[in-house]
PDB file of C-alpha atoms in Angstrom:
ATOM      1  CA  MET A  19      33.094 -43.596  41.707  1.00 56.00           C
ATOM      2  CA  PHE A  20      29.419 -44.284  41.075  1.00 49.00           C
ATOM      3  CA  ARG A  21      29.621 -42.468  37.741  1.00 52.00           C
ATOM      4  CA  LYS A  22      32.557 -44.661  36.619  1.00 51.00           C
ATOM      5  CA  LYS A  23      30.663 -47.815  37.551  1.00 52.00           C
ATOM      6  CA  ALA A  24      27.620 -46.607  35.650  1.00 50.00           C
ATOM      7  CA  ILE A  25      29.678 -45.928  32.526  1.00 52.00           C
ATOM      8  CA  LEU A  26      31.333 -49.386  32.788  1.00 52.00           C
ATOM      9  CA  PHE A  27      27.956 -51.080  33.195  1.00 52.00           C
ATOM     10  CA  LEU A  28      26.548 -49.206  30.216  1.00 54.00           C
ATOM     11  CA  SER A  29      29.540 -50.246  28.083  1.00 56.00           C
ATOM     12  CA  ILE A  30      29.061 -53.926  29.011  1.00 57.00           C
ATOM     13  CA  VAL A  31      25.382 -53.754  28.115  1.00 52.00           C
ATOM     14  CA  ILE A  32      26.199 -52.199  24.734  1.00 56.00           C
ATOM     15  CA  VAL A  33      28.808 -54.902  24.016  1.00 54.00           C
ATOM     16  CA  LEU A  34      26.394 -57.723  24.958  1.00 53.00           C
ATOM     17  CA  PHE A  35      23.643 -56.192  22.853  1.00 52.00           C
ATOM     18  CA  SER A  36      26.022 -55.915  19.912  1.00 53.00           C
ATOM     19  CA  PHE A  37      27.054 -59.546  20.440  1.00 51.00           C
ATOM     20  CA  MET A  38      23.471 -60.814  20.341  1.00 53.00           C
ATOM     21  CA  THR A  39      22.681 -58.741  17.282  1.00 53.00           C
ATOM     22  CA  TYR A  40      25.822 -59.893  15.552  1.00 47.00           C
ATOM     23  CA  GLN A  41      25.120 -63.583  16.302  1.00 50.00           C
ATOM     24  CA  SER A  42      21.570 -63.280  15.067  1.00 48.00           C
ATOM     25  CA  ARG A  43      22.642 -61.732  11.763  1.00 50.00           C
ATOM     26  CA  LYS A  44      25.611 -64.002  10.993  1.00 48.00           C
ATOM     27  CA  GLY A  45      24.301 -67.268  12.311  1.00 49.00           C
ATOM     28  CA  TYR A  46      27.381 -68.278  14.310  1.00 47.00           C
ATOM     29  CA  SER A  47      28.563 -67.869  17.851  1.00 49.00           C
ATOM     30  CA  LEU A  48      31.282 -66.016  19.640  1.00 46.00           C
ATOM     31  CA  MET A  49      33.553 -69.055  19.643  1.00 49.00           C
ATOM     32  CA  ASP A  50      33.560 -69.279  15.842  1.00 52.00           C
ATOM     33  CA  ASN A  51      35.479 -66.014  15.462  1.00 53.00           C
ATOM     34  CA  PRO A  52      36.170 -64.279  18.782  1.00 53.00           C
ATOM     35  CA  ALA A  53      38.553 -61.626  17.393  1.00 50.00           C
ATOM     36  CA  SER A  54      36.113 -60.540  14.725  1.00 52.00           C
ATOM     37  CA  PHE A  55      33.338 -60.352  17.285  1.00 48.00           C
ATOM     38  CA  LEU A  56      35.348 -58.266  19.697  1.00 48.00           C
ATOM     39  CA  LEU A  57      36.360 -55.816  16.985  1.00 49.00           C
ATOM     40  CA  SER A  58      32.821 -55.579  15.680  1.00 56.00           C
ATOM     41  CA  GLY A  59      31.375 -55.121  19.150  1.00 53.00           C
ATOM     42  CA  ALA A  60      33.882 -52.454  20.058  1.00 53.00           C
ATOM     43  CA  SER A  61      33.212 -50.615  16.815  1.00 59.00           C
ATOM     44  CA  SER A  62      29.464 -50.746  17.379  1.00 62.00           C
ATOM     45  CA  ALA A  63      29.871 -49.535  20.946  1.00 59.00           C
ATOM     46  CA  ILE A  64      32.030 -46.594  19.893  1.00 64.00           C
ATOM     47  CA  THR A  65      29.602 -45.675  17.121  1.00 67.00           C
ATOM     48  CA  SER A  66      26.680 -45.773  19.544  1.00 66.00           C
ATOM     49  CA  VAL A  67      28.500 -43.619  22.073  1.00 60.00           C
ATOM     50  CA  LEU A  68      29.511 -41.092  19.393  1.00 61.00           C
ATOM     51  CA  ASP A  69      25.955 -40.944  18.068  1.00 65.00           C
ATOM     52  CA  ALA A  70      24.697 -40.320  21.589  1.00 65.00           C
ATOM     53  CA  LEU A  71      27.243 -37.529  22.050  1.00 62.00           C
ATOM     54  CA  LYS A  72      26.435 -35.892  18.711  1.00 64.00           C
ATOM     55  CA  ARG A  73      22.672 -35.905  19.156  1.00 72.00           C
ATOM     56  CA  PRO A  74      22.463 -32.997  21.674  1.00 72.00           C
ATOM     57  CA  PHE A  75      24.640 -30.810  19.452  1.00 67.00           C
ATOM     58  CA  GLN A  76      22.482 -31.639  16.442  1.00 69.00           C
ATOM     59  CA  MET A  77      19.387 -30.680  18.415  1.00 76.00           C
ATOM     60  CA  ILE A  78      21.026 -27.387  19.449  1.00 77.00           C
ATOM     61  CA  ALA A  79      21.891 -26.611  15.820  1.00 74.00           C
ATOM     62  CA  ILE A  80      18.303 -27.323  14.744  1.00 77.00           C
ATOM     63  CA  ARG A  81      16.947 -25.161  17.559  1.00 78.00           C
ATOM     64  CA  ASP A  82      19.266 -22.275  16.662  1.00 73.00           C
ATOM     65  CA  GLU A  83      18.166 -22.458  13.028  1.00 76.00           C
ATOM     66  CA  ASP A  84      14.513 -22.444  14.089  1.00 74.00           C
ATOM     67  CA  ASN A  85      15.174 -19.427  16.333  1.00 79.00           C
ATOM     68  CA  ARG A  86      16.816 -17.544  13.471  1.00 78.00           C
ATOM     69  CA  SER A  87      13.874 -18.294  11.196  1.00 77.00           C
ATOM     70  CA  LEU A  88      11.396 -17.166  13.838  1.00 79.00           C
ATOM     71  CA  GLN A  89      13.346 -13.963  14.534  1.00 77.00           C
ATOM     72  CA  LYS A  90      13.464 -13.181  10.817  1.00 76.00           C
ATOM     73  CA  ARG A  91       9.705 -13.625  10.581  1.00 78.00           C
ATOM     74  CA  VAL A  92       9.151 -11.433  13.652  1.00 75.00           C
ATOM     75  CA  ASP A  93      11.297  -8.687  12.079  1.00 74.00           C
ATOM     76  CA  GLU A  94       9.315  -8.935   8.834  1.00 74.00           C
ATOM     77  CA  LEU A  95       6.013  -8.663  10.701  1.00 74.00           C
ATOM     78  CA  MET A  96       7.265  -5.651  12.690  1.00 78.00           C
ATOM     79  CA  LEU A  97       8.285  -3.911   9.452  1.00 74.00           C
ATOM     80  CA  GLU A  98       4.894  -4.645   7.885  1.00 76.00           C
ATOM     81  CA  ARG A  99       3.166  -3.289  10.996  1.00 76.00           C
ATOM     82  CA  MET A 100       5.174  -0.042  10.902  1.00 74.00           C
ATOM     83  CA  LYS A 101       4.406   0.400   7.184  1.00 70.00           C
ATOM     84  CA  TYR A 102       0.724  -0.168   7.874  1.00 68.00           C
ATOM     85  CA  GLN A 103       0.699   2.372  10.710  1.00 75.00           C
ATOM     86  CA  GLU A 104       2.480   4.944   8.538  1.00 69.00           C
ATOM     87  CA  ALA A 105      -0.015   4.393   5.704  1.00 72.00           C
ATOM     88  CA  LEU A 106      -2.903   4.696   8.169  1.00 73.00           C
ATOM     89  CA  LEU A 107      -1.614   8.007   9.546  1.00 70.00           C
ATOM     90  CA  GLU A 108      -0.988   9.373   6.058  1.00 69.00           C
ATOM     91  CA  ASN A 109      -4.495   8.383   4.990  1.00 71.00           C
ATOM     92  CA  ARG A 110      -5.911  10.175   8.033  1.00 75.00           C
ATOM     93  CA  ARG A 111      -3.950  13.354   7.249  1.00 71.00           C
ATOM     94  CA  LEU A 112      -5.019  13.320   3.606  1.00 70.00           C
ATOM     95  CA  LYS A 113      -8.671  12.918   4.598  1.00 71.00           C
ATOM     96  CA  GLU A 114      -8.386  15.990   6.838  1.00 72.00           C
ATOM     97  CA  LEU A 115      -6.706  17.889   4.011  1.00 72.00           C
ATOM     98  CA  LEU A 116      -9.500  16.856   1.624  1.00 71.00           C
ATOM     99  CA  LYS A 117     -12.126  18.178   4.043  1.00 71.00           C
ATOM    100  CA  LEU A 118     -10.164  21.431   4.250  1.00 71.00           C
ATOM    101  CA  LYS A 119     -10.029  21.612   0.461  1.00 70.00           C
ATOM    102  CA  ASP A 120     -13.799  21.209   0.221  1.00 67.00           C
ATOM    103  CA  SER A 121     -14.262  24.185   2.560  1.00 70.00           C
ATOM    104  CA  HIS A 122     -11.994  26.463   0.484  1.00 70.00           C
ATOM    105  CA  LYS A 123     -13.187  27.035  -3.067  1.00 68.00           C
ATOM    106  CA  GLU A 124     -10.077  29.086  -3.780  1.00 78.00           C
ATOM    107  CA  THR A 125      -7.796  26.048  -3.319  1.00 79.00           C
ATOM    108  CA  VAL A 126      -4.863  25.917  -5.744  1.00 83.00           C
ATOM    109  CA  ALA A 127      -3.126  22.645  -4.821  1.00 88.00           C
ATOM    110  CA  ALA A 128      -2.275  20.218  -2.059  1.00 89.00           C
ATOM    111  CA  ALA A 129       1.480  19.847  -1.609  1.00 92.00           C
ATOM    112  CA  ARG A 130       3.853  17.596   0.278  1.00 92.00           C
ATOM    113  CA  ILE A 131       6.793  18.933   2.277  1.00 93.00           C
ATOM    114  CA  ILE A 132      10.055  17.557   0.878  1.00 94.00           C
ATOM    115  CA  GLY A 133      12.557  19.776   2.681  1.00 92.00           C
ATOM    116  CA  ARG A 134      13.014  22.119   5.636  1.00 88.00           C
ATOM    117  CA  GLY A 135      15.148  25.196   6.235  1.00 81.00           C
ATOM    118  CA  THR A 136      18.281  24.544   8.278  1.00 67.00           C
ATOM    119  CA  SER A 137      18.837  28.003   9.786  1.00 70.00           C
ATOM    120  CA  HIS A 138      17.918  28.533  13.439  1.00 66.00           C
ATOM    121  CA  TRP A 139      16.132  31.797  12.675  1.00 60.00           C
ATOM    122  CA  THR A 140      14.750  30.954   9.231  1.00 70.00           C
ATOM    123  CA  HIS A 141      11.669  28.737   9.326  1.00 89.00           C
ATOM    124  CA  THR A 142      10.851  27.506   5.822  1.00 93.00           C
ATOM    125  CA  PHE A 143       9.493  24.477   3.976  1.00 92.00           C
ATOM    126  CA  ILE A 144      10.147  23.251   0.454  1.00 94.00           C
ATOM    127  CA  LEU A 145       7.103  21.847  -1.364  1.00 96.00           C
ATOM    128  CA  ASP A 146       6.838  19.378  -4.245  1.00 94.00           C
ATOM    129  CA  LYS A 147       4.530  21.700  -6.244  1.00 94.00           C
ATOM    130  CA  GLY A 148       5.259  24.892  -8.167  1.00 95.00           C
ATOM    131  CA  LEU A 149       4.187  27.187 -11.005  1.00 95.00           C
ATOM    132  CA  GLN A 150       2.997  24.345 -13.201  1.00 95.00           C
ATOM    133  CA  ASP A 151       0.565  23.404 -10.417  1.00 93.00           C
ATOM    134  CA  GLY A 152      -0.867  26.922 -10.187  1.00 93.00           C
ATOM    135  CA  ILE A 153       1.153  28.061  -7.162  1.00 94.00           C
ATOM    136  CA  THR A 154       2.276  31.687  -7.209  1.00 94.00           C
ATOM    137  CA  LYS A 155       4.271  33.920  -4.895  1.00 95.00           C
ATOM    138  CA  ASP A 156       2.394  35.134  -1.788  1.00 94.00           C
ATOM    139  CA  SER A 157      -0.131  32.271  -1.961  1.00 94.00           C
ATOM    140  CA  THR A 158      -1.298  31.131   1.481  1.00 95.00           C
ATOM    141  CA  ALA A 159      -0.284  27.773   2.986  1.00 95.00           C
ATOM    142  CA  ILE A 160      -2.691  26.243   5.500  1.00 92.00           C
ATOM    143  CA  THR A 161      -3.172  22.980   7.385  1.00 92.00           C
ATOM    144  CA  PRO A 162      -6.294  21.441   8.948  1.00 89.00           C
ATOM    145  CA  LYS A 163      -5.226  23.155  12.195  1.00 90.00           C
ATOM    146  CA  GLY A 164      -4.705  26.612  10.769  1.00 91.00           C
ATOM    147  CA  LEU A 165      -2.315  29.015   9.068  1.00 95.00           C
ATOM    148  CA  ALA A 166       1.132  27.657   8.198  1.00 95.00           C
ATOM    149  CA  GLY A 167       2.664  30.527   6.216  1.00 96.00           C
ATOM    150  CA  LYS A 168       2.955  31.968   2.710  1.00 96.00           C
ATOM    151  CA  ILE A 169       4.786  31.159  -0.514  1.00 96.00           C
ATOM    152  CA  PHE A 170       7.854  33.387  -0.869  1.00 95.00           C
ATOM    153  CA  ASN A 171       9.718  31.611  -3.651  1.00 95.00           C
ATOM    154  CA  VAL A 172       8.420  29.474  -6.511  1.00 96.00           C
ATOM    155  CA  SER A 173       9.813  27.627  -9.540  1.00 95.00           C
ATOM    156  CA  ASP A 174       8.185  25.365 -12.129  1.00 95.00           C
ATOM    157  CA  SER A 175       8.131  22.230  -9.959  1.00 95.00           C
ATOM    158  CA  TYR A 176       8.908  23.457  -6.445  1.00 96.00           C
ATOM    159  CA  SER A 177       8.013  26.253  -4.056  1.00 96.00           C
ATOM    160  CA  SER A 178       9.094  27.511  -0.638  1.00 96.00           C
ATOM    161  CA  VAL A 179       6.912  28.444   2.324  1.00 96.00           C
ATOM    162  CA  LEU A 180       7.826  31.157   4.826  1.00 96.00           C
ATOM    163  CA  LEU A 181       6.351  29.906   8.098  1.00 95.00           C
ATOM    164  CA  LEU A 182       4.535  32.248  10.448  1.00 94.00           C
ATOM    165  CA  THR A 183       7.208  31.606  13.101  1.00 94.00           C
ATOM    166  CA  ASP A 184       9.936  32.953  10.793  1.00 93.00           C
ATOM    167  CA  ILE A 185      11.459  36.248  11.888  1.00 92.00           C
ATOM    168  CA  ASN A 186      10.542  37.789   8.503  1.00 93.00           C
ATOM    169  CA  PHE A 187       6.862  36.808   8.647  1.00 96.00           C
ATOM    170  CA  ALA A 188       3.999  39.242   9.318  1.00 97.00           C
ATOM    171  CA  ALA A 189       0.221  39.055   8.820  1.00 97.00           C
ATOM    172  CA  ALA A 190      -2.746  41.279   9.614  1.00 97.00           C
ATOM    173  CA  VAL A 191      -4.854  39.554  12.275  1.00 97.00           C
ATOM    174  CA  ARG A 192      -7.612  40.158  14.786  1.00 96.00           C
ATOM    175  CA  LEU A 193      -8.790  38.632  18.032  1.00 96.00           C
ATOM    176  CA  GLN A 194     -11.695  36.374  17.186  1.00 94.00           C
ATOM    177  CA  GLU A 195     -13.852  37.410  20.144  1.00 93.00           C
ATOM    178  CA  SER A 196     -13.177  41.129  20.627  1.00 93.00           C
ATOM    179  CA  ARG A 197     -12.358  41.793  16.919  1.00 94.00           C
ATOM    180  CA  LYS A 198      -9.427  43.995  17.952  1.00 95.00           C
ATOM    181  CA  GLU A 199      -6.781  44.126  15.235  1.00 96.00           C
ATOM    182  CA  GLY A 200      -3.013  43.875  15.185  1.00 96.00           C
ATOM    183  CA  ILE A 201      -0.065  42.362  13.355  1.00 97.00           C
ATOM    184  CA  LEU A 202       1.134  38.814  13.975  1.00 98.00           C
ATOM    185  CA  ALA A 203       4.920  38.596  13.609  1.00 97.00           C
ATOM    186  CA  GLY A 204       7.361  35.696  13.722  1.00 94.00           C
ATOM    187  CA  THR A 205      10.178  35.613  16.261  1.00 92.00           C
ATOM    188  CA  GLY A 206      12.418  32.881  14.866  1.00 88.00           C
ATOM    189  CA  THR A 207      11.327  30.569  17.681  1.00 85.00           C
ATOM    190  CA  GLY A 208       8.292  28.341  18.125  1.00 82.00           C
ATOM    191  CA  LYS A 209       6.043  31.288  18.977  1.00 89.00           C
ATOM    192  CA  THR A 210       4.838  34.551  17.452  1.00 96.00           C
ATOM    193  CA  ILE A 211       3.953  37.938  18.924  1.00 97.00           C
ATOM    194  CA  LEU A 212       0.856  40.072  18.438  1.00 97.00           C
ATOM    195  CA  LYS A 213       1.988  43.653  17.811  1.00 95.00           C
ATOM    196  CA  TYR A 214       0.346  47.069  18.089  1.00 93.00           C
ATOM    197  CA  MET A 215      -2.303  46.190  20.671  1.00 93.00           C
ATOM    198  CA  PRO A 216      -2.907  49.229  22.967  1.00 90.00           C
ATOM    199  CA  PRO A 217      -3.133  48.640  26.753  1.00 88.00           C
ATOM    200  CA  GLU A 218      -6.795  49.672  26.822  1.00 88.00           C
ATOM    201  CA  HIS A 219      -7.712  46.715  24.609  1.00 90.00           C
ATOM    202  CA  GLU A 220      -8.443  43.710  26.792  1.00 91.00           C
ATOM    203  CA  VAL A 221      -6.495  40.631  25.777  1.00 94.00           C
ATOM    204  CA  LYS A 222      -6.456  37.447  27.821  1.00 94.00           C
ATOM    205  CA  GLU A 223      -4.673  34.129  27.634  1.00 95.00           C
ATOM    206  CA  GLY A 224      -6.496  31.641  25.443  1.00 96.00           C
ATOM    207  CA  ASP A 225      -7.903  34.255  23.043  1.00 97.00           C
ATOM    208  CA  ILE A 226      -8.031  32.983  19.464  1.00 96.00           C
ATOM    209  CA  VAL A 227      -6.160  34.925  16.773  1.00 97.00           C
ATOM    210  CA  VAL A 228      -7.380  34.783  13.141  1.00 96.00           C
ATOM    211  CA  THR A 229      -6.321  36.503   9.935  1.00 96.00           C
ATOM    212  CA  SER A 230      -8.188  39.738   9.161  1.00 96.00           C
ATOM    213  CA  GLY A 231      -7.458  39.950   5.425  1.00 93.00           C
ATOM    214  CA  LEU A 232      -6.659  43.668   5.701  1.00 95.00           C
ATOM    215  CA  ASP A 233      -3.133  43.150   4.357  1.00 94.00           C
ATOM    216  CA  LEU A 234      -4.570  41.785   1.083  1.00 92.00           C
ATOM    217  CA  LEU A 235      -2.213  38.816   1.427  1.00 92.00           C
ATOM    218  CA  PHE A 236      -4.109  36.304   3.533  1.00 94.00           C
ATOM    219  CA  PRO A 237      -7.826  35.448   3.308  1.00 92.00           C
ATOM    220  CA  SER A 238      -9.738  36.514   6.408  1.00 92.00           C
ATOM    221  CA  GLY A 239     -10.842  34.129   9.131  1.00 92.00           C
ATOM    222  CA  ILE A 240      -7.979  31.624   9.031  1.00 93.00           C
ATOM    223  CA  PRO A 241      -7.073  30.466  12.576  1.00 94.00           C
ATOM    224  CA  ALA A 242      -3.486  31.444  13.345  1.00 96.00           C
ATOM    225  CA  GLY A 243      -2.969  30.640  17.036  1.00 96.00           C
ATOM    226  CA  TYR A 244      -3.946  31.367  20.609  1.00 97.00           C
ATOM    227  CA  VAL A 245      -2.664  33.907  23.138  1.00 97.00           C
ATOM    228  CA  SER A 246      -0.288  32.273  25.615  1.00 96.00           C
ATOM    229  CA  LYS A 247       1.098  35.304  27.468  1.00 94.00           C
ATOM    230  CA  VAL A 248      -0.023  38.890  28.043  1.00 94.00           C
ATOM    231  CA  ASN A 249       2.016  41.745  29.540  1.00 90.00           C
ATOM    232  CA  ARG A 250       0.163  45.044  29.531  1.00 84.00           C
ATOM    233  CA  GLN A 251       3.384  46.881  30.417  1.00 76.00           C
ATOM    234  CA  GLY A 252       5.145  45.960  27.189  1.00 64.00           C
ATOM    235  CA  ALA A 253       7.812  47.993  25.477  1.00 61.00           C
ATOM    236  CA  GLY A 254       6.570  51.402  24.349  1.00 71.00           C
ATOM    237  CA  GLN A 255       2.855  52.114  24.188  1.00 84.00           C
ATOM    238  CA  PHE A 256       1.670  48.616  23.264  1.00 91.00           C
ATOM    239  CA  GLN A 257       1.126  45.368  25.132  1.00 93.00           C
ATOM    240  CA  TYR A 258       3.509  42.437  24.815  1.00 94.00           C
ATOM    241  CA  ILE A 259       1.475  39.437  23.647  1.00 96.00           C
ATOM    242  CA  GLU A 260       2.794  35.993  22.780  1.00 96.00           C
ATOM    243  CA  VAL A 261       0.821  33.715  20.464  1.00 97.00           C
ATOM    244  CA  ILE A 262       1.330  29.974  19.981  1.00 96.00           C
ATOM    245  CA  PRO A 263       0.537  28.876  16.390  1.00 96.00           C
ATOM    246  CA  PHE A 264      -2.095  26.187  15.923  1.00 94.00           C
ATOM    247  CA  ALA A 265      -0.014  24.526  13.203  1.00 90.00           C
ATOM    248  CA  ASP A 266       3.015  22.841  14.779  1.00 85.00           C
ATOM    249  CA  ASN A 267       5.883  23.294  12.315  1.00 83.00           C
ATOM    250  CA  THR A 268       7.600  20.107  13.438  1.00 81.00           C
ATOM    251  CA  GLY A 269       4.537  17.974  12.697  1.00 82.00           C
ATOM    252  CA  ILE A 270       3.458  19.352   9.306  1.00 88.00           C
ATOM    253  CA  GLU A 271       3.864  16.967   6.353  1.00 89.00           C
ATOM    254  CA  GLU A 272       1.322  18.303   3.852  1.00 90.00           C
ATOM    255  CA  VAL A 273      -0.202  21.736   3.262  1.00 92.00           C
ATOM    256  CA  LEU A 274      -3.009  23.197   1.196  1.00 90.00           C
ATOM    257  CA  ILE A 275      -2.195  26.204  -0.982  1.00 93.00           C
ATOM    258  CA  ILE A 276      -5.001  28.742  -1.377  1.00 91.00           C
ATOM    259  CA  LYS A 277      -5.317  32.178  -2.955  1.00 82.00           C
TER     260      LYS A 277
END
């Protein structure tokens, strides 16, 4: 009831205001032309009410447009931030690779990984460099963390790396501290095994494994991994030794190829 009275009162005020405005503009009174006044007042009242009703919707439309513009700008800034972070990480990796290159005079080329092997047991990379860049079969692939693998296939513009975790990989290695020698072999999983280590040779978890160079394939002294498990009662007359590679295959994006 109160709401109805308020609306009625507001309508009367609008009509009276329209009347005074109309009289002031035209210079004559209500009695001169009552019908015209009533029609004009009613029209003005309706227009005012409609304008008042439309205004909130107009404000909502403006707000929605502003929100869309702001969201678009936020998305653009997020994309720019991600691009910047990616460029920063790439720059950091390339700096580490450059330091590695400076420490290896026999460097052939730095290469980017553009493809990966899809087989569960075959662990390989495809590189964007090949024969025309000086890469040859059996060249060594390394990262700032250590040995990655060796080149097993090469064409003019591309080459393929057999990773040390591949089941077909093998390299002559030694324990860095004790200098005991063995063969590091891939298993087709994320680890490798150190073969041909007699039980009398002490091996402990955490021991560092490096290339020995005795196979005439890999330069000596390249870090390969660390011992993660030792079982002196391995199959046959040798210990069972697991080695975790320093170079994480899933995180490698660039490698250095050396002779």
